[in-house]
Amino acid sequence: MSLKYCQGPKCHTYHTKDRLKGIKGSKTYQTRRRSSMYYGDDNFCSMNCWNDWFNKYGDQAIDHFGRVNKVKHLTEDNAWVKDYDYNYRDDNPKSNYRSVNTITKEQRPLTESQYDDSTYTLNER
Ligand SMILES: [Zn+2]
């Protein structure tokens, strides 16, 4: 089991018992390590650490990946979302995965692999 490090830039500065580690007499507050983190897509040990990261790096990250600088419009061309029927029964051969257009309400069937593929979409980009 490999441990992940909390990516919070100030994680080690918070005085909690579980962060205090080391040999008796020379203990230090340390960055939290866990097999999984609960926040920020498994990168941060707490909301605090997630916020600390954003406060320090958020502007740079937004500038790097592209800042929204004009209004976006929801239209028929980009209103497709993936949907799944949770009442699906195994004896029903019809696909329970589908794309639904939230404007026109049109539905189109999806395969399970299309549903699971985070890059697959009917939306125009
Ligand atoms: Zn942390």
PDB file of C-alpha atoms and ligand atoms in Angstrom:
ATOM      1  CA  MET A   1       0.000   0.000   0.000  1.00  0.00           C
ATOM      2  CA  SER A   2       1.622   3.222  -1.109  1.00  0.00           C
ATOM      3  CA  LEU A   3       0.924   6.363   0.835  1.00  0.00           C
ATOM      4  CA  LYS A   4      -0.005   9.659  -0.730  1.00  0.00           C
ATOM      5  CA  TYR A   5       1.106  12.995   0.594  1.00  0.00           C
ATOM      6  CA  CYS A   6      -1.372  15.762   1.204  1.00  0.00           C
ATOM      7  CA  GLN A   7      -0.668  18.474  -1.374  1.00  0.00           C
ATOM      8  CA  GLY A   8      -1.645  21.286   0.996  1.00  0.00           C
ATOM      9  CA  PRO A   9       1.298  23.717   1.173  1.00  0.00           C
ATOM     10  CA  LYS A  10       0.636  24.383   4.866  1.00  0.00           C
ATOM     11  CA  CYS A  11      -0.449  20.876   5.961  1.00  0.00           C
ATOM     12  CA  HIS A  12       2.608  20.486   8.230  1.00  0.00           C
ATOM     13  CA  THR A  13       1.854  23.781   9.997  1.00  0.00           C
ATOM     14  CA  TYR A  14      -1.395  22.595  11.582  1.00  0.00           C
ATOM     15  CA  HIS A  15      -0.943  21.371  15.148  1.00  0.00           C
ATOM     16  CA  THR A  16      -2.868  18.112  15.317  1.00  0.00           C
ATOM     17  CA  LYS A  17      -1.832  15.012  17.229  1.00  0.00           C
ATOM     18  CA  ASP A  18      -1.737  12.805  14.118  1.00  0.00           C
ATOM     19  CA  ARG A  19       0.694  15.182  12.356  1.00  0.00           C
ATOM     20  CA  LEU A  20       3.186  15.065  15.256  1.00  0.00           C
ATOM     21  CA  LYS A  21       5.610  12.283  14.319  1.00  0.00           C
ATOM     22  CA  GLY A  22       9.141  11.104  14.876  1.00  0.00           C
ATOM     23  CA  ILE A  23      11.326   9.770  17.657  1.00  0.00           C
ATOM     24  CA  LYS A  24      10.456  10.830  21.174  1.00  0.00           C
ATOM     25  CA  GLY A  25      12.224  14.061  21.985  1.00  0.00           C
ATOM     26  CA  SER A  26      12.569  15.123  18.353  1.00  0.00           C
ATOM     27  CA  LYS A  27       9.015  14.999  17.072  1.00  0.00           C
ATOM     28  CA  THR A  28       7.917  17.389  14.335  1.00  0.00           C
ATOM     29  CA  TYR A  29       4.603  18.323  12.775  1.00  0.00           C
ATOM     30  CA  GLN A  30       4.581  16.675   9.364  1.00  0.00           C
ATOM     31  CA  THR A  31       2.585  16.613   6.137  1.00  0.00           C
ATOM     32  CA  ARG A  32      -0.183  14.009   6.402  1.00  0.00           C
ATOM     33  CA  ARG A  33       0.344  10.726   4.526  1.00  0.00           C
ATOM     34  CA  ARG A  34      -2.533   8.382   3.801  1.00  0.00           C
ATOM     35  CA  SER A  35      -3.474   5.641   1.359  1.00  0.00           C
ATOM     36  CA  SER A  36      -6.246   7.911   0.143  1.00  0.00           C
ATOM     37  CA  MET A  37      -7.120  11.562   0.615  1.00  0.00           C
ATOM     38  CA  TYR A  38     -10.687  12.682   0.934  1.00  0.00           C
ATOM     39  CA  TYR A  39     -10.731  16.040  -0.832  1.00  0.00           C
ATOM     40  CA  GLY A  40      -9.786  17.635  -4.131  1.00  0.00           C
ATOM     41  CA  ASP A  41      -9.832  14.503  -6.274  1.00  0.00           C
ATOM     42  CA  ASP A  42      -7.854  12.494  -3.707  1.00  0.00           C
ATOM     43  CA  ASN A  43      -5.106  15.093  -3.230  1.00  0.00           C
ATOM     44  CA  PHE A  44      -5.880  16.831   0.072  1.00  0.00           C
ATOM     45  CA  CYS A  45      -6.451  15.615   3.639  1.00  0.00           C
ATOM     46  CA  SER A  46      -8.950  18.363   4.482  1.00  0.00           C
ATOM     47  CA  MET A  47     -10.947  21.257   3.078  1.00  0.00           C
ATOM     48  CA  ASN A  48      -8.439  23.545   4.789  1.00  0.00           C
ATOM     49  CA  CYS A  49      -5.491  22.065   2.882  1.00  0.00           C
ATOM     50  CA  TRP A  50      -7.490  22.174  -0.366  1.00  0.00           C
ATOM     51  CA  ASN A  51      -8.286  25.854   0.224  1.00  0.00           C
ATOM     52  CA  ASP A  52      -4.656  26.590   1.115  1.00  0.00           C
ATOM     53  CA  TRP A  53      -3.548  25.119  -2.192  1.00  0.00           C
ATOM     54  CA  PHE A  54      -6.120  27.107  -4.149  1.00  0.00           C
ATOM     55  CA  ASN A  55      -5.295  30.345  -2.340  1.00  0.00           C
ATOM     56  CA  LYS A  56      -1.621  29.887  -3.196  1.00  0.00           C
ATOM     57  CA  TYR A  57      -1.821  28.392  -6.720  1.00  0.00           C
ATOM     58  CA  GLY A  58      -5.398  28.880  -7.978  1.00  0.00           C
ATOM     59  CA  ASP A  59      -4.769  31.997 -10.064  1.00  0.00           C
ATOM     60  CA  GLN A  60      -1.718  30.446 -11.723  1.00  0.00           C
ATOM     61  CA  ALA A  61      -3.662  27.233 -12.440  1.00  0.00           C
ATOM     62  CA  ILE A  62      -6.589  29.118 -13.995  1.00  0.00           C
ATOM     63  CA  ASP A  63      -4.245  31.199 -16.138  1.00  0.00           C
ATOM     64  CA  HIS A  64      -2.401  28.044 -17.194  1.00  0.00           C
ATOM     65  CA  PHE A  65      -5.487  26.045 -18.225  1.00  0.00           C
ATOM     66  CA  GLY A  66      -7.479  28.972 -19.585  1.00  0.00           C
ATOM     67  CA  ARG A  67      -9.409  31.646 -17.786  1.00  0.00           C
ATOM     68  CA  VAL A  68     -13.104  32.055 -18.630  1.00  0.00           C
ATOM     69  CA  ASN A  69     -13.286  35.547 -20.110  1.00  0.00           C
ATOM     70  CA  LYS A  70     -16.647  35.531 -21.865  1.00  0.00           C
ATOM     71  CA  VAL A  71     -20.134  34.263 -21.155  1.00  0.00           C
ATOM     72  CA  LYS A  72     -20.852  30.652 -22.080  1.00  0.00           C
ATOM     73  CA  HIS A  73     -24.305  29.698 -23.403  1.00  0.00           C
ATOM     74  CA  LEU A  74     -26.124  26.411 -22.957  1.00  0.00           C
ATOM     75  CA  THR A  75     -27.576  25.492 -26.361  1.00  0.00           C
ATOM     76  CA  GLU A  76     -28.825  22.324 -28.099  1.00  0.00           C
ATOM     77  CA  ASP A  77     -25.267  21.769 -29.342  1.00  0.00           C
ATOM     78  CA  ASN A  78     -23.675  21.482 -25.895  1.00  0.00           C
ATOM     79  CA  ALA A  79     -26.574  20.319 -23.704  1.00  0.00           C
ATOM     80  CA  TRP A  80     -25.795  16.573 -23.832  1.00  0.00           C
ATOM     81  CA  VAL A  81     -25.309  14.807 -20.514  1.00  0.00           C
ATOM     82  CA  LYS A  82     -24.864  11.136 -19.739  1.00  0.00           C
ATOM     83  CA  ASP A  83     -27.629   9.362 -17.865  1.00  0.00           C
ATOM     84  CA  TYR A  84     -28.081   5.942 -16.334  1.00  0.00           C
ATOM     85  CA  ASP A  85     -31.218   4.091 -15.355  1.00  0.00           C
ATOM     86  CA  TYR A  86     -30.786   2.795 -11.834  1.00  0.00           C
ATOM     87  CA  ASN A  87     -33.960   0.667 -12.105  1.00  0.00           C
ATOM     88  CA  TYR A  88     -32.326  -1.381 -14.854  1.00  0.00           C
ATOM     89  CA  ARG A  89     -32.982  -5.109 -14.575  1.00  0.00           C
ATOM     90  CA  ASP A  90     -30.667  -7.768 -15.947  1.00  0.00           C
ATOM     91  CA  ASP A  91     -33.516  -9.419 -17.886  1.00  0.00           C
ATOM     92  CA  ASN A  92     -34.076  -6.184 -19.795  1.00  0.00           C
ATOM     93  CA  PRO A  93     -31.839  -6.346 -22.894  1.00  0.00           C
ATOM     94  CA  LYS A  94     -32.220  -2.635 -23.661  1.00  0.00           C
ATOM     95  CA  SER A  95     -29.201  -0.470 -22.904  1.00  0.00           C
ATOM     96  CA  ASN A  96     -29.671   1.553 -19.748  1.00  0.00           C
ATOM     97  CA  TYR A  97     -26.938   4.037 -20.628  1.00  0.00           C
ATOM     98  CA  ARG A  98     -27.949   7.065 -22.660  1.00  0.00           C
ATOM     99  CA  SER A  99     -27.131  10.608 -23.664  1.00  0.00           C
ATOM    100  CA  VAL A 100     -29.861  13.106 -22.894  1.00  0.00           C
ATOM    101  CA  ASN A 101     -30.092  16.583 -24.354  1.00  0.00           C
ATOM    102  CA  THR A 102     -31.231  18.825 -21.498  1.00  0.00           C
ATOM    103  CA  ILE A 103     -32.659  21.399 -23.946  1.00  0.00           C
ATOM    104  CA  THR A 104     -34.467  19.233 -26.528  1.00  0.00           C
ATOM    105  CA  LYS A 105     -34.995  16.214 -24.188  1.00  0.00           C
ATOM    106  CA  GLU A 106     -33.819  13.940 -27.038  1.00  0.00           C
ATOM    107  CA  GLN A 107     -32.291  10.662 -25.860  1.00  0.00           C
ATOM    108  CA  ARG A 108     -29.694   8.525 -27.633  1.00  0.00           C
ATOM    109  CA  PRO A 109     -28.421   5.142 -26.423  1.00  0.00           C
ATOM    110  CA  LEU A 110     -24.845   4.758 -25.155  1.00  0.00           C
ATOM    111  CA  THR A 111     -22.712   1.684 -24.741  1.00  0.00           C
ATOM    112  CA  GLU A 112     -21.286   1.069 -21.292  1.00  0.00           C
ATOM    113  CA  SER A 113     -17.766   1.885 -22.532  1.00  0.00           C
ATOM    114  CA  GLN A 114     -18.967   5.189 -24.025  1.00  0.00           C
ATOM    115  CA  TYR A 115     -20.640   5.962 -20.701  1.00  0.00           C
ATOM    116  CA  ASP A 116     -17.433   5.211 -18.772  1.00  0.00           C
ATOM    117  CA  ASP A 117     -15.190   7.126 -21.229  1.00  0.00           C
ATOM    118  CA  SER A 118     -14.846  10.602 -19.703  1.00  0.00           C
ATOM    119  CA  THR A 119     -13.726  12.019 -23.089  1.00  0.00           C
ATOM    120  CA  TYR A 120     -16.774  10.701 -24.990  1.00  0.00           C
ATOM    121  CA  THR A 121     -19.483  13.314 -25.550  1.00  0.00           C
ATOM    122  CA  LEU A 122     -22.029  14.358 -28.157  1.00  0.00           C
ATOM    123  CA  ASN A 123     -21.379  18.002 -27.299  1.00  0.00           C
ATOM    124  CA  GLU A 124     -19.699  20.289 -29.778  1.00  0.00           C
ATOM    125  CA  ARG A 125     -16.474  21.670 -28.409  1.00  0.00           C
TER     126      ARG A 125
HETATM  127 ZN    ZN B   1      -3.257  18.323   4.558  1.00  0.00          ZN
END
